[in-house]
Short mmCIF file of C-alpha atoms in Angstrom, two decimals:
data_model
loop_
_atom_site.label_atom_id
_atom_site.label_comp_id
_atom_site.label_asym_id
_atom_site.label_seq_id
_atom_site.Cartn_x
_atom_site.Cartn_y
_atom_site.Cartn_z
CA UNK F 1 27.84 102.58 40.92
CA UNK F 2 30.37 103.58 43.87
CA UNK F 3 33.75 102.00 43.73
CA UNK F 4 34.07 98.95 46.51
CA UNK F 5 37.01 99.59 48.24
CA UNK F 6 39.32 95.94 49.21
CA UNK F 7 38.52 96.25 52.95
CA UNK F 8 35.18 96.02 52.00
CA UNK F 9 35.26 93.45 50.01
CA UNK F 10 37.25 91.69 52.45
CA UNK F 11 34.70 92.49 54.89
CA UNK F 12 31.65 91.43 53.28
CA UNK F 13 33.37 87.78 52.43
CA UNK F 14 33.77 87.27 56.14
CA UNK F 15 30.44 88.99 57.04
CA UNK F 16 28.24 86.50 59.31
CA UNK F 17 24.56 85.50 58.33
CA UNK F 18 23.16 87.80 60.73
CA UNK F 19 24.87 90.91 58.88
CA UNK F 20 24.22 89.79 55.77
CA UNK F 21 20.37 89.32 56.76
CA UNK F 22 20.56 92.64 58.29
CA UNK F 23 22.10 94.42 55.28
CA UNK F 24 19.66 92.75 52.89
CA UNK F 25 16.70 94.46 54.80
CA UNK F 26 18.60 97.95 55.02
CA UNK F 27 19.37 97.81 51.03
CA UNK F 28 15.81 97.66 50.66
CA UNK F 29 14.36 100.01 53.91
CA UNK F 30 15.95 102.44 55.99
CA UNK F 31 14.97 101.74 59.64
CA UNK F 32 14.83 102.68 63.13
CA UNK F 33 17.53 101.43 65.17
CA UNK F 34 16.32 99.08 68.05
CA UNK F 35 18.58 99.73 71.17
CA UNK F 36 19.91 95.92 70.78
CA UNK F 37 21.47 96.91 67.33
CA UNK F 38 22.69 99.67 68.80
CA UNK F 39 24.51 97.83 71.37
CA UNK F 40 25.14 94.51 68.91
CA UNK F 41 28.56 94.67 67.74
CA UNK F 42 28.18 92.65 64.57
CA UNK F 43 25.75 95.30 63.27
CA UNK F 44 27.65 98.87 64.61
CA UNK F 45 30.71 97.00 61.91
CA UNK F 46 28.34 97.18 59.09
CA UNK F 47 28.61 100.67 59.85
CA UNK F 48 32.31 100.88 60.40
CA UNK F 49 32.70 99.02 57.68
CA UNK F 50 30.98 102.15 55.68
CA UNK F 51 28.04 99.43 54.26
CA UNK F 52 25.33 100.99 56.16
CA UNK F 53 25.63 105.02 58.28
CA UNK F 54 23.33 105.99 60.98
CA UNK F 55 21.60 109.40 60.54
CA UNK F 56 19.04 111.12 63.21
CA UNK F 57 15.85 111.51 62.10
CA UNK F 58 13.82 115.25 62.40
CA UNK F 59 11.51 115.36 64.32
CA UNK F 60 11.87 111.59 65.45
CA UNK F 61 12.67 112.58 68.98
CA UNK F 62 15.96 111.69 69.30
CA UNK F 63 15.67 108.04 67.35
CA UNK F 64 18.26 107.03 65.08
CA UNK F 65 17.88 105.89 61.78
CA UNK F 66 20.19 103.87 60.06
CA UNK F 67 20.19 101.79 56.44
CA UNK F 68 22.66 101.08 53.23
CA UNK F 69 25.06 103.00 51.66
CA UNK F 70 25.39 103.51 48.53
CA UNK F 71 28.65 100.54 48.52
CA UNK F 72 25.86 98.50 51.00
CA UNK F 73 23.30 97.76 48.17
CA UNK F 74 26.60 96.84 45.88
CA UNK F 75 27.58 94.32 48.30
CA UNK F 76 24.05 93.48 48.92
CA UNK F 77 22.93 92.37 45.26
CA UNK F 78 26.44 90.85 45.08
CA UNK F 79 25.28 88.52 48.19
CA UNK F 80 21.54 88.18 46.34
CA UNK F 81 23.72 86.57 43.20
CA UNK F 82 25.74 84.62 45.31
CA UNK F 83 28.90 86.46 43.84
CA UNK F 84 29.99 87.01 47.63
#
């Protein structure tokens, strides 16, 4: 299990439903990124937050990918039990 660093943490406690909902679905599936996430703010600081990374897909011409990391699904099941 990775370490959760305090920023994090801090993060997910303040995280809205909408990126909660969001990192739910990317603990469980890995998904194309629509060009509204792209542009949405609230989901690019899941990423900055390092709970979910972007990654181009081969062969996907040019579409980008994006899901949980490995501290994501942590904070994810933590959400699930209502620990968070």
């Amino acid at each position: 299990m990775p370490r959760l660093t305090i920023d994090q943490i801090e993060f997910a406690k303040t995280m809205t439903v909408k990126q909660r909902r969001a990192l739910q679905g990317l603990a469980m599936f890995d998904c194309y990124m629509s060009a509204s996430e792209i542009g949405d703010q609230e989901m690019r600081d899941l990423v900055a937050s390092g709970l979910a990374q972007y990654y181009a897909q081969p062969g996907a011409g040019g579409r980008v990918s994006w899901g949980a990391t490995d501290a994501g699904r942590v904070i994810s099941h933590r959400i699930r039990k209502g620990v968070l």
